[in-house]
Short mmCIF file of N, CA and C and ligand atoms in Angstrom, two decimals:
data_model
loop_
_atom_site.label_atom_id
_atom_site.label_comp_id
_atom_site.label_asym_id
_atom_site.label_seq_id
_atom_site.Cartn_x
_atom_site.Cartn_y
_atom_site.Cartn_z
N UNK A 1060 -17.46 64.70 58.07
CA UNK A 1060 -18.31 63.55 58.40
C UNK A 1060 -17.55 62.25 58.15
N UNK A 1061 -17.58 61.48 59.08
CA UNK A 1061 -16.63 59.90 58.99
C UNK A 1061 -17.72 58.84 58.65
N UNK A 1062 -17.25 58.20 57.50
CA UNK A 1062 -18.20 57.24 57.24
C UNK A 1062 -17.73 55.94 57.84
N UNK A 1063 -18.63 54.93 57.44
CA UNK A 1063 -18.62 53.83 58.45
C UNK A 1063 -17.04 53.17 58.73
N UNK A 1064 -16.77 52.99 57.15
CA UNK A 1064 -15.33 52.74 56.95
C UNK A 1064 -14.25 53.01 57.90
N UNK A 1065 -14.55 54.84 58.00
CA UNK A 1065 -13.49 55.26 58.96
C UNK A 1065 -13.97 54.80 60.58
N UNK A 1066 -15.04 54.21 60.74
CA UNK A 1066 -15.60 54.17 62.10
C UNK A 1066 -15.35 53.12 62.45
N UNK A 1067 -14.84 51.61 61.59
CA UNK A 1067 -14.74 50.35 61.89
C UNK A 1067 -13.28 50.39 61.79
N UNK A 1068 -12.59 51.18 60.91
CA UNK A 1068 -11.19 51.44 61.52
C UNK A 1068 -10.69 51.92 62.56
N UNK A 1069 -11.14 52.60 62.87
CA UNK A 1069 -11.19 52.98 64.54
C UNK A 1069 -11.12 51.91 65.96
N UNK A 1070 -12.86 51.33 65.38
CA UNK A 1070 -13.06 49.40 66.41
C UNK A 1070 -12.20 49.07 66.26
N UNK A 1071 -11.68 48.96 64.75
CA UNK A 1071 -10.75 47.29 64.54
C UNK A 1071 -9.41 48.11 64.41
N UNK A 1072 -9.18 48.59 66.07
CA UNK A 1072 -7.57 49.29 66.38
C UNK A 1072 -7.13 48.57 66.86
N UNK A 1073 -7.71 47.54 67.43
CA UNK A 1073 -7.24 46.90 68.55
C UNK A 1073 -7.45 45.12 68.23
N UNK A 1074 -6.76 44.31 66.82
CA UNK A 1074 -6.90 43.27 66.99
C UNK A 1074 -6.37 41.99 67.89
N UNK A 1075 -6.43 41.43 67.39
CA UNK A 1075 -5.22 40.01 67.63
C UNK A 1075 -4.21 39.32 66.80
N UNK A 1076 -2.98 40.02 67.51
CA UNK A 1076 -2.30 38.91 66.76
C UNK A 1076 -1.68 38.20 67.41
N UNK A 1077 -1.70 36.90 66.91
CA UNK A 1077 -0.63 35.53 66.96
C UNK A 1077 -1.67 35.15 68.51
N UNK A 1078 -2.11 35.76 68.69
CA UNK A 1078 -3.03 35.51 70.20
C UNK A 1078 -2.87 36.60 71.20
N UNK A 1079 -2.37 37.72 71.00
CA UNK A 1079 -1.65 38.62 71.77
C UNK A 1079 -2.88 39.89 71.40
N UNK A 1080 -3.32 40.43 72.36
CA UNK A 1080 -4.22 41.71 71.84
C UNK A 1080 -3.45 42.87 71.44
N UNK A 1081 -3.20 43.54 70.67
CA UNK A 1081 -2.75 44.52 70.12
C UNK A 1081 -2.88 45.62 70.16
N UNK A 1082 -2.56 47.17 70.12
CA UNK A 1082 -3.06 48.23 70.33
C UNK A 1082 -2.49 49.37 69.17
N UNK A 1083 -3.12 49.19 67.96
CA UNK A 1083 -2.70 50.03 66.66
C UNK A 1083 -2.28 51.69 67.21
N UNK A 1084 -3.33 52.00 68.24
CA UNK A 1084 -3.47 53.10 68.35
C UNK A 1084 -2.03 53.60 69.09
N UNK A 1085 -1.60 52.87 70.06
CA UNK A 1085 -0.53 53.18 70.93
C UNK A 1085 0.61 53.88 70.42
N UNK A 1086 0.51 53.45 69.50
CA UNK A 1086 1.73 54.28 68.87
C UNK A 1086 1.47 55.62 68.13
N UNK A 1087 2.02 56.64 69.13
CA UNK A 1087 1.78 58.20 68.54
C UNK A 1087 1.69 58.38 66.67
N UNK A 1088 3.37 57.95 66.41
CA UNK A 1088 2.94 58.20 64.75
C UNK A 1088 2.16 57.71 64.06
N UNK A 1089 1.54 56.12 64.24
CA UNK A 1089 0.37 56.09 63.69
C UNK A 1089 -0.93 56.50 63.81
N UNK A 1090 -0.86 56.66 65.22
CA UNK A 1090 -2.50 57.38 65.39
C UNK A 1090 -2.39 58.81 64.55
N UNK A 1091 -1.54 59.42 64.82
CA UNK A 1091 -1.40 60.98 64.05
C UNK A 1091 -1.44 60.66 63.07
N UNK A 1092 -1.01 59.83 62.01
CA UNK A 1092 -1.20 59.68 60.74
C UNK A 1092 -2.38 59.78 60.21
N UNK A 1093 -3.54 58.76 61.16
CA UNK A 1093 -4.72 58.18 60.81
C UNK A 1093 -5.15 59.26 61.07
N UNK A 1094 -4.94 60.30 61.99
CA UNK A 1094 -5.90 61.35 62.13
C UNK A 1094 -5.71 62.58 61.33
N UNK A 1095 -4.47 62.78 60.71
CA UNK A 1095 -4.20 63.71 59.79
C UNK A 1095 -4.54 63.11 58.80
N UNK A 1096 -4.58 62.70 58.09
CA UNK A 1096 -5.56 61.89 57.05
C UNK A 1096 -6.90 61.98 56.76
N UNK A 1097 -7.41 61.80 58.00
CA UNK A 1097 -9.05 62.47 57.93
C UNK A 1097 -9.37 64.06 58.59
N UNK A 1098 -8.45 64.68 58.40
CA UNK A 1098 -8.64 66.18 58.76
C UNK A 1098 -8.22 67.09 60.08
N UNK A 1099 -7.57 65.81 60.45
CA UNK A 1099 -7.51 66.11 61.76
C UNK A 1099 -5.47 66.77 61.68
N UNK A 1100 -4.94 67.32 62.75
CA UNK A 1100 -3.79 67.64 63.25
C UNK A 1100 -2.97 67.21 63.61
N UNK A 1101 -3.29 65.70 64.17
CA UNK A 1101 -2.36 64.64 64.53
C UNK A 1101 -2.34 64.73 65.88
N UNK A 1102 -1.83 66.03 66.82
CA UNK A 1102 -1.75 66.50 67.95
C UNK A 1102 -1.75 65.46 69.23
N UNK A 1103 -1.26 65.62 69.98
CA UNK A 1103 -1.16 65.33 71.26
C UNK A 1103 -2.71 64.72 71.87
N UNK A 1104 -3.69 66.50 71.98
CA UNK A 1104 -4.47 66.68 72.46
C UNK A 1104 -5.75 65.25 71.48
N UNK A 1105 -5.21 65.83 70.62
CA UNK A 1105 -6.68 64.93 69.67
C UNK A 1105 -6.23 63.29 69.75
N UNK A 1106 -4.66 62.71 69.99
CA UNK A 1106 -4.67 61.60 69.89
C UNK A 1106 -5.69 60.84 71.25
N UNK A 1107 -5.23 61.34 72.29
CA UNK A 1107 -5.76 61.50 73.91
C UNK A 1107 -7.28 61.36 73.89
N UNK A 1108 -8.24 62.22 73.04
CA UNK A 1108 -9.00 61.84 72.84
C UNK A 1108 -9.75 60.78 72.09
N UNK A 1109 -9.30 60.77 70.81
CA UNK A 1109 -9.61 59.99 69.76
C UNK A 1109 -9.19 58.22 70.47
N UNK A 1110 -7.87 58.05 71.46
CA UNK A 1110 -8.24 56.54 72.19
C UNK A 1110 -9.17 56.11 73.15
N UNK A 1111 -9.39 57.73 73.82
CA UNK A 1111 -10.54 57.78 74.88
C UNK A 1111 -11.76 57.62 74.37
N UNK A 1112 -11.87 57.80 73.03
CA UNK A 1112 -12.95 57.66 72.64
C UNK A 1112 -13.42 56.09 71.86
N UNK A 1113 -12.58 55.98 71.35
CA UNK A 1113 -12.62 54.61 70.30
C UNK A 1113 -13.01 53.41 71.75
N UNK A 1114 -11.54 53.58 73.03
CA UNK A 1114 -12.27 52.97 74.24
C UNK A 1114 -13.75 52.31 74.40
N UNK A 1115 -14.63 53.79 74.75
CA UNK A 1115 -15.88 54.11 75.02
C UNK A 1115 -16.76 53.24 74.21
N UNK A 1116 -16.27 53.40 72.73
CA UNK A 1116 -17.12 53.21 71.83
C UNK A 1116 -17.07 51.69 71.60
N UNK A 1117 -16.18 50.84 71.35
CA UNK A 1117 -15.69 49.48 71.54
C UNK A 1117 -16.58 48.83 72.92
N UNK A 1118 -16.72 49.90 73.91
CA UNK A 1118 -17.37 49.37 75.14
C UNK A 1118 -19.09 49.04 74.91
N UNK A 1119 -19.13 50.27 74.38
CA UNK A 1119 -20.93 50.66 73.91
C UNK A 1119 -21.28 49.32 73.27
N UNK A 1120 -20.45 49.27 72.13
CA UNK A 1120 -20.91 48.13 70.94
C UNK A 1120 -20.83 46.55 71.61
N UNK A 1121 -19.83 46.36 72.30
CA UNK A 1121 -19.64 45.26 72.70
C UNK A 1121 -20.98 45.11 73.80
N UNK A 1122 -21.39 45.76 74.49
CA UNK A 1122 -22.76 45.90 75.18
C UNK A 1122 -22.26 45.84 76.65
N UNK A 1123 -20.74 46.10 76.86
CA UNK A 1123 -20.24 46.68 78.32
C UNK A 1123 -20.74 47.41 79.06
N UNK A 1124 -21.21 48.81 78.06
CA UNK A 1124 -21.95 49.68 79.28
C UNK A 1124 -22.97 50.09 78.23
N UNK A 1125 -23.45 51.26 78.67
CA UNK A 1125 -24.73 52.08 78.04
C UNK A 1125 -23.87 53.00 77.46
N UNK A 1126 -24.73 53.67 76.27
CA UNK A 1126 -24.19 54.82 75.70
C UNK A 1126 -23.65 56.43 76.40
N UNK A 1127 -24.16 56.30 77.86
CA UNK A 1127 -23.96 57.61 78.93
C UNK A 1127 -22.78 57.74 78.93
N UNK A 1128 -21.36 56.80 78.90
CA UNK A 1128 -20.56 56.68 78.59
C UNK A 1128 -19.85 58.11 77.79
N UNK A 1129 -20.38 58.10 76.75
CA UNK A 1129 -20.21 58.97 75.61
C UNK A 1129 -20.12 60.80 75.69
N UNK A 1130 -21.33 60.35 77.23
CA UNK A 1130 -21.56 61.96 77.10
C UNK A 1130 -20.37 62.90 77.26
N UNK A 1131 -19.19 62.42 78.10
CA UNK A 1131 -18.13 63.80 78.52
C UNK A 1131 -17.57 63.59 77.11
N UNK A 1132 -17.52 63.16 75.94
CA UNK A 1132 -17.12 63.38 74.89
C UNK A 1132 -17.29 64.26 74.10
N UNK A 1133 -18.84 64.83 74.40
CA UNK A 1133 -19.72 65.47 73.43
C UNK A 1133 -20.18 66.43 74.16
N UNK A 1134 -19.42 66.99 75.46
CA UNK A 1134 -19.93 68.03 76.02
C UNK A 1134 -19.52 69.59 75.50
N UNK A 1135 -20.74 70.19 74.96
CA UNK A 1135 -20.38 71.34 74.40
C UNK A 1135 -20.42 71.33 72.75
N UNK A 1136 -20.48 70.01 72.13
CA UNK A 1136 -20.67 69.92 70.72
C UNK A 1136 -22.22 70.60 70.63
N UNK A 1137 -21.63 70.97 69.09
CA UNK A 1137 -23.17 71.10 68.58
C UNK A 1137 -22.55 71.07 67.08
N UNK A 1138 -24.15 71.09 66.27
CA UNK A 1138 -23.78 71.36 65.28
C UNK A 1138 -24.74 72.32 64.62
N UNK A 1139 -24.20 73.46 63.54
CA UNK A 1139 -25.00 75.01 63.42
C UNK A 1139 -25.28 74.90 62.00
N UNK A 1140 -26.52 74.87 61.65
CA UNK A 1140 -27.15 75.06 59.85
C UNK A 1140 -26.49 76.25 59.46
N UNK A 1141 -25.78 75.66 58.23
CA UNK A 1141 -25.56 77.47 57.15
C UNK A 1141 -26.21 77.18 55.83
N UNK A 1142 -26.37 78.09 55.56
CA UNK A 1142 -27.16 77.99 54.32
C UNK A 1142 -25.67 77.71 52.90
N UNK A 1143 -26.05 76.67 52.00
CA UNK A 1143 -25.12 75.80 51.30
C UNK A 1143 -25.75 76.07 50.00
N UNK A 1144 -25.38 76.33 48.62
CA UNK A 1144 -26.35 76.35 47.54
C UNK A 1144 -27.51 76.75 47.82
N UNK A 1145 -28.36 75.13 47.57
CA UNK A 1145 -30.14 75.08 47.88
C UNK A 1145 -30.20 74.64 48.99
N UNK A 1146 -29.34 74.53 49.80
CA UNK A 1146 -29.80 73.99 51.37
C UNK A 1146 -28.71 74.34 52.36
N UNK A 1147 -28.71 73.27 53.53
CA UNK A 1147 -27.89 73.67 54.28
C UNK A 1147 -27.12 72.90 54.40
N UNK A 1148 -25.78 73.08 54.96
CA UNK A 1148 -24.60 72.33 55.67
C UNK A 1148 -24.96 72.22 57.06
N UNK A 1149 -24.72 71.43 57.79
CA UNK A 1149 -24.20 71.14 59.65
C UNK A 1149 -23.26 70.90 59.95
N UNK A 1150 -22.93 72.21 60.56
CA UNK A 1150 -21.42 72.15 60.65
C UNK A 1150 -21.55 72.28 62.00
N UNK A 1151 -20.20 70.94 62.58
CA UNK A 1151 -19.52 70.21 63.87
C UNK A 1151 -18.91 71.83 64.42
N UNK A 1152 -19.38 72.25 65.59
CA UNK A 1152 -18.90 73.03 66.14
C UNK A 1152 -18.31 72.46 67.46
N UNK A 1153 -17.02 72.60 67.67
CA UNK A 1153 -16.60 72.00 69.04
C UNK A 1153 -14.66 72.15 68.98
N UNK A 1154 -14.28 72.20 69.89
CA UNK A 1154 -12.95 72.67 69.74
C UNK A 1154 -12.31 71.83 68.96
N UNK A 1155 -10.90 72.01 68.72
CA UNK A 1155 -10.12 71.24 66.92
C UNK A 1155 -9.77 70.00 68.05
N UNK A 1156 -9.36 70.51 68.88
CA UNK A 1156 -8.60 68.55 69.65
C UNK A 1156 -10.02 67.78 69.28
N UNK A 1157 -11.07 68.03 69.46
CA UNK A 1157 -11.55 66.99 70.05
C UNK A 1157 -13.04 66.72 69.03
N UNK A 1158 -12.64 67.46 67.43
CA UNK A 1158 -12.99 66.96 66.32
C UNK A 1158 -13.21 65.88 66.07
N UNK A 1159 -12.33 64.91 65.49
CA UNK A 1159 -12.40 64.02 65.13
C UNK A 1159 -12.45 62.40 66.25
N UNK A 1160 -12.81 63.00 67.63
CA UNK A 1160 -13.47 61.61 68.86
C UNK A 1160 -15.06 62.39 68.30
N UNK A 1161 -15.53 63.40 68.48
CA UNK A 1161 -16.85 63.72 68.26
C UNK A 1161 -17.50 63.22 66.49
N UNK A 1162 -16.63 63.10 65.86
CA UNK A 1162 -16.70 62.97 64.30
C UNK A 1162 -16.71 61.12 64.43
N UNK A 1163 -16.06 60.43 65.04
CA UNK A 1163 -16.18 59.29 65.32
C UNK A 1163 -17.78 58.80 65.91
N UNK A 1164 -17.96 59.12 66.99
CA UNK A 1164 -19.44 59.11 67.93
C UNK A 1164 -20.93 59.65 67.30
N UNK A 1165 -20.25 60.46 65.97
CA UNK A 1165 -21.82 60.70 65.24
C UNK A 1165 -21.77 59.96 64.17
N UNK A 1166 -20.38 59.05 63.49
CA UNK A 1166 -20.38 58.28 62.58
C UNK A 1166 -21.34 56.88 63.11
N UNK A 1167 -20.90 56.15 64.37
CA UNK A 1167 -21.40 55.69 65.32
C UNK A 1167 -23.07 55.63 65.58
N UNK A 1168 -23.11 56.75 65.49
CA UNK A 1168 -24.92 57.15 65.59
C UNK A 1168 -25.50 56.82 64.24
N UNK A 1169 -24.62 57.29 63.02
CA UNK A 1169 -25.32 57.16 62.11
C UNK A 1169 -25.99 55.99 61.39
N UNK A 1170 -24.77 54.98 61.62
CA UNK A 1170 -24.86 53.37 61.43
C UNK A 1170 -25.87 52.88 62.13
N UNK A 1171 -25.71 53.36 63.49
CA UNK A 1171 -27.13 53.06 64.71
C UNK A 1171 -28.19 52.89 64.11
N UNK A 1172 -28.27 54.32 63.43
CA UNK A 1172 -29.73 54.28 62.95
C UNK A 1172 -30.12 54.30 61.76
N UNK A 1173 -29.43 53.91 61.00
CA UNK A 1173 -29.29 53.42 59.25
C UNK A 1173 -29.61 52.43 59.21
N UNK A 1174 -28.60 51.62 60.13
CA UNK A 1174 -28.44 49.97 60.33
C UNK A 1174 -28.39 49.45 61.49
N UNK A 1175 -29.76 49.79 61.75
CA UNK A 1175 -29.96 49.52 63.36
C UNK A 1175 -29.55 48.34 63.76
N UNK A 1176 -28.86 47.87 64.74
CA UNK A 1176 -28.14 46.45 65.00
C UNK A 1176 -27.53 45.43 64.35
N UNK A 1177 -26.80 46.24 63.34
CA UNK A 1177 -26.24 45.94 62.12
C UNK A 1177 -24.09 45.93 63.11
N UNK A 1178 -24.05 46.83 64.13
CA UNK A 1178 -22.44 47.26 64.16
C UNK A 1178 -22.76 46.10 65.71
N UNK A 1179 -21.95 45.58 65.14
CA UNK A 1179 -22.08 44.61 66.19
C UNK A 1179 -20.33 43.66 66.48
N UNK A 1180 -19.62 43.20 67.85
CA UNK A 1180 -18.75 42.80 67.43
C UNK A 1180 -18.29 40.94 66.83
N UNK A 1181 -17.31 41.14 66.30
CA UNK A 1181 -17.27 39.70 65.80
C UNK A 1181 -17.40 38.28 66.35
N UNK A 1182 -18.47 37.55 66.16
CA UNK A 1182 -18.99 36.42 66.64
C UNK A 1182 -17.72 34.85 67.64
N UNK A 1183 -16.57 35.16 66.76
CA UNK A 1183 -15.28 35.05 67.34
C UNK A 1183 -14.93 35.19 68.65
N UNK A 1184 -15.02 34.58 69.74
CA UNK A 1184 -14.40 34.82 71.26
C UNK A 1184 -13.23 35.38 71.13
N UNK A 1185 -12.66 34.72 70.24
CA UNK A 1185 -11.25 34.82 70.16
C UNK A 1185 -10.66 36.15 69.60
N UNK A 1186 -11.51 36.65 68.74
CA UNK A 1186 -11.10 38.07 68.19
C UNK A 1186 -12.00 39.31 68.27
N UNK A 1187 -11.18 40.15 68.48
CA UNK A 1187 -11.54 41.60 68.94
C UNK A 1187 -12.32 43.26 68.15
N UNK A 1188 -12.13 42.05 66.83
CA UNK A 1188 -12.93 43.32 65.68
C UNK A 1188 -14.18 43.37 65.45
N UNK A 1189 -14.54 43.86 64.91
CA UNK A 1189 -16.25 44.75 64.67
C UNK A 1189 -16.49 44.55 63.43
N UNK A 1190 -17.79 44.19 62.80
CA UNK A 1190 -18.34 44.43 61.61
C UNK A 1190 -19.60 45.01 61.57
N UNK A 1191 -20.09 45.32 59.84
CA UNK A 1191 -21.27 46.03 60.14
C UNK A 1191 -21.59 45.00 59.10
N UNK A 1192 -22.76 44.54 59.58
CA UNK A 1192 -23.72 43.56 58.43
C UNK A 1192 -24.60 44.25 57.56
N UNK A 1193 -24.26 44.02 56.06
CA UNK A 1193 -25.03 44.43 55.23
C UNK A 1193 -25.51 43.29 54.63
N UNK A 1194 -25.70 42.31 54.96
CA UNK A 1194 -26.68 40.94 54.58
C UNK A 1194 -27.54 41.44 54.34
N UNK A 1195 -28.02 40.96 53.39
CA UNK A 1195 -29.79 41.01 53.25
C UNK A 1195 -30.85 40.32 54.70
N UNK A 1196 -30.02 39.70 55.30
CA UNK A 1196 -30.88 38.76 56.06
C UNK A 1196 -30.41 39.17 57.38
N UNK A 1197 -29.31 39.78 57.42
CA UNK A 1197 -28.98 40.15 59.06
C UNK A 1197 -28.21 38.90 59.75
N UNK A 1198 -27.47 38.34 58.71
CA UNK A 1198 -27.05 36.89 59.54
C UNK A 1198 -25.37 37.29 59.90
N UNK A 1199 -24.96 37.92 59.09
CA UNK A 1199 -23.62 37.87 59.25
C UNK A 1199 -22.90 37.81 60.41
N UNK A 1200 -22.20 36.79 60.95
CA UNK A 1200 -21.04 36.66 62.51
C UNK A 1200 -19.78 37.03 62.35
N UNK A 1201 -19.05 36.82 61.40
CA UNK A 1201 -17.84 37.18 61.12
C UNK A 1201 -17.33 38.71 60.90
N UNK A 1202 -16.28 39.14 61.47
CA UNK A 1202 -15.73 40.31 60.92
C UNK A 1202 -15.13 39.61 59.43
N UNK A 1203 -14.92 38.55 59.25
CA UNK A 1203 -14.03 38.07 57.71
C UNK A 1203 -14.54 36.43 57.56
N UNK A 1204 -15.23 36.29 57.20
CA UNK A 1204 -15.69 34.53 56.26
C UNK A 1204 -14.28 34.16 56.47
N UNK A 1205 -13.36 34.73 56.02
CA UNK A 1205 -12.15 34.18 55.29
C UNK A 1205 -10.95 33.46 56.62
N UNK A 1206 -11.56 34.40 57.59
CA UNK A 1206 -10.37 34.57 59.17
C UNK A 1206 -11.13 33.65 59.80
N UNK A 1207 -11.97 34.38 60.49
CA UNK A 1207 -13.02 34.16 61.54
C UNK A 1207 -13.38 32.99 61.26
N UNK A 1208 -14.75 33.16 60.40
CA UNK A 1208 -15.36 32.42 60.04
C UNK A 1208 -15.42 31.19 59.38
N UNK A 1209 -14.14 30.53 58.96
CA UNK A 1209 -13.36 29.34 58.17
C UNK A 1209 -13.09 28.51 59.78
N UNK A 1210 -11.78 29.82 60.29
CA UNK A 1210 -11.62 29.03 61.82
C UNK A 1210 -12.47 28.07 62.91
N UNK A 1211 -13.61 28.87 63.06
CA UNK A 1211 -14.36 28.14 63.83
C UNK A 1211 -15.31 27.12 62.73
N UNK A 1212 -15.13 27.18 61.96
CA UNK A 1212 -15.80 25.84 60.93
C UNK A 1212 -14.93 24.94 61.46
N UNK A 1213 -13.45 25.14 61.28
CA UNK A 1213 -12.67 24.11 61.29
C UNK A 1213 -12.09 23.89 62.54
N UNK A 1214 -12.65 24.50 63.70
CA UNK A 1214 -12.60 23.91 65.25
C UNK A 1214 -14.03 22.88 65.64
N UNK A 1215 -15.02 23.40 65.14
CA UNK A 1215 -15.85 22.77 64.86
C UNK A 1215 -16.40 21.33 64.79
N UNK A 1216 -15.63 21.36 63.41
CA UNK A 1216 -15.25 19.73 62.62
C UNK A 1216 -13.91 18.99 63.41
N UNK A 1217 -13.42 19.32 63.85
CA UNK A 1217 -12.11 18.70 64.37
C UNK A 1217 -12.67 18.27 65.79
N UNK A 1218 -13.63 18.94 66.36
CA UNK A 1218 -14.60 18.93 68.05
C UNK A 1218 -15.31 17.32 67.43
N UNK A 1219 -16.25 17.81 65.94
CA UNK A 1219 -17.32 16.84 65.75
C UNK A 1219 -16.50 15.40 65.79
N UNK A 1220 -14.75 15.47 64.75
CA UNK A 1220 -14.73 14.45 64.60
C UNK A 1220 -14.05 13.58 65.97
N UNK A 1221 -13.69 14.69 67.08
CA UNK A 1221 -13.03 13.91 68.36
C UNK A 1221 -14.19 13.32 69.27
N UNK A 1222 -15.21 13.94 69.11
CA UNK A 1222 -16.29 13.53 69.53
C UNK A 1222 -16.91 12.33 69.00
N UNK A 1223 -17.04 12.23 68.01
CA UNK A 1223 -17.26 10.83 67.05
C UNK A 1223 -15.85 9.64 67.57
N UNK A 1224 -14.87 9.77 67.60
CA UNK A 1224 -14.05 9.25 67.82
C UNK A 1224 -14.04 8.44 69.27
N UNK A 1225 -14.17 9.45 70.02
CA UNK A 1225 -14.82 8.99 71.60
C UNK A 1225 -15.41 8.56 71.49
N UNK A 1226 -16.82 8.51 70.60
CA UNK A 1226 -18.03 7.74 70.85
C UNK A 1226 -17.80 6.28 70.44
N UNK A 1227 -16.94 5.99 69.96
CA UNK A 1227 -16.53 4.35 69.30
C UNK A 1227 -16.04 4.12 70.33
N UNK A 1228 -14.64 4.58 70.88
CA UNK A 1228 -14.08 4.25 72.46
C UNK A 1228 -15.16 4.02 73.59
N UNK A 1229 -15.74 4.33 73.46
CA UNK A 1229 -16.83 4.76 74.51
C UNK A 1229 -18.37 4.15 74.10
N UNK A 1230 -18.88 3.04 73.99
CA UNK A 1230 -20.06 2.24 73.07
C UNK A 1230 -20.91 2.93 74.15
N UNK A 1231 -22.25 3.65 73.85
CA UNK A 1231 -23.24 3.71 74.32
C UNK A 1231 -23.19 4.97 75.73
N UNK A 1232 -21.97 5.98 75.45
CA UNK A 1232 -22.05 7.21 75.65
C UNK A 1232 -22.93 8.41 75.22
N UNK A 1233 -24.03 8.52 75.72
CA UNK A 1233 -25.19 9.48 75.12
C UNK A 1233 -24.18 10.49 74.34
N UNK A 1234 -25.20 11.03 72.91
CA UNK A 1234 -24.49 11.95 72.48
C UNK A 1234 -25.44 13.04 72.73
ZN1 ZN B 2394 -13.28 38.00 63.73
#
């Protein structure tokens, strides 16, 4: 089971840097890393999926398409109760490539509906990552206060004060 953590690492494969969009995933040894790490084989087959999937999913959230998207991902998954101690396990039945894109898409679901409209992407035009708001209030825009969210304060104020500035040049320019 991939928790959210591993699910926003996934989104945030693909940032920005210096202004340039980026693609973490592109590179075989790191994707295999990230995926042998969480249980996965590294493989060929599973990297293939696991970008096809992160794709999809980046699309969903951003509100590109509908979740139908998803379905050739999950064709043939299931998952089968065994009896565990006092209860049961659900265990991901579905071939090993294509584990951990299906282990992604129910992490995905889970947030859905934990934190319903909580995975949302970063308020930022300019940048390409995902957060999940655990505000008490549901306000949060930023993937980072610290990145994001400082930046456009301080495009902001630099707009307010050119704008103020014009308005002296300019006597009796509606604001
Ligand atoms: Zn951001």
């Amino acid at each position: 089971m991939f928790s959210e953590e591993v699910l926003l690492e996934a989104l945030n494969s693909t940032p920005m840097a210096d202004g340039v969009p980026r693609d973490l995933w592109r590179d075989d040894p790191a994707l295999s890393r990230w995926a042998v790490q969480r249980g996965g084989d590294g493989g060929p087959g599973e990297r293939e999926w696991l970008r096809k999937t992160r794709d999809a999913l980046q699309r969903v959230v951003r509100g590109e398409s509908g979740p139908e998207i998803l379905t050739a991902f999950l064709a043939g998954a299931r998952k089968v109760p065994r009896l565990s101690g006092d209860g049961l396990d659900w265990i991901l039945e579905v071939e090993a490539d294509r584990r951990p894109a299906v282990e992604l898409i129910l992490a995905w679901d889970r947030v859905r509906n934990e934190l319903p409209g909580r995975l949302r992407p970063c308020a930022n035009s300019d940048c390409r990552l995902f957060l999940v708001d655990h505000s008490r209030a549901n306000t949060a825009r930023w993937c980072s206060m610290r990145t994001c969210g400082n930046r456009l304060k301080a495009r902001r104020h630099h707009e307010r004060q050119r704008h103020q500035a014009a308005g002296r040049t300019e006597p009796g320019r509606p604001h």
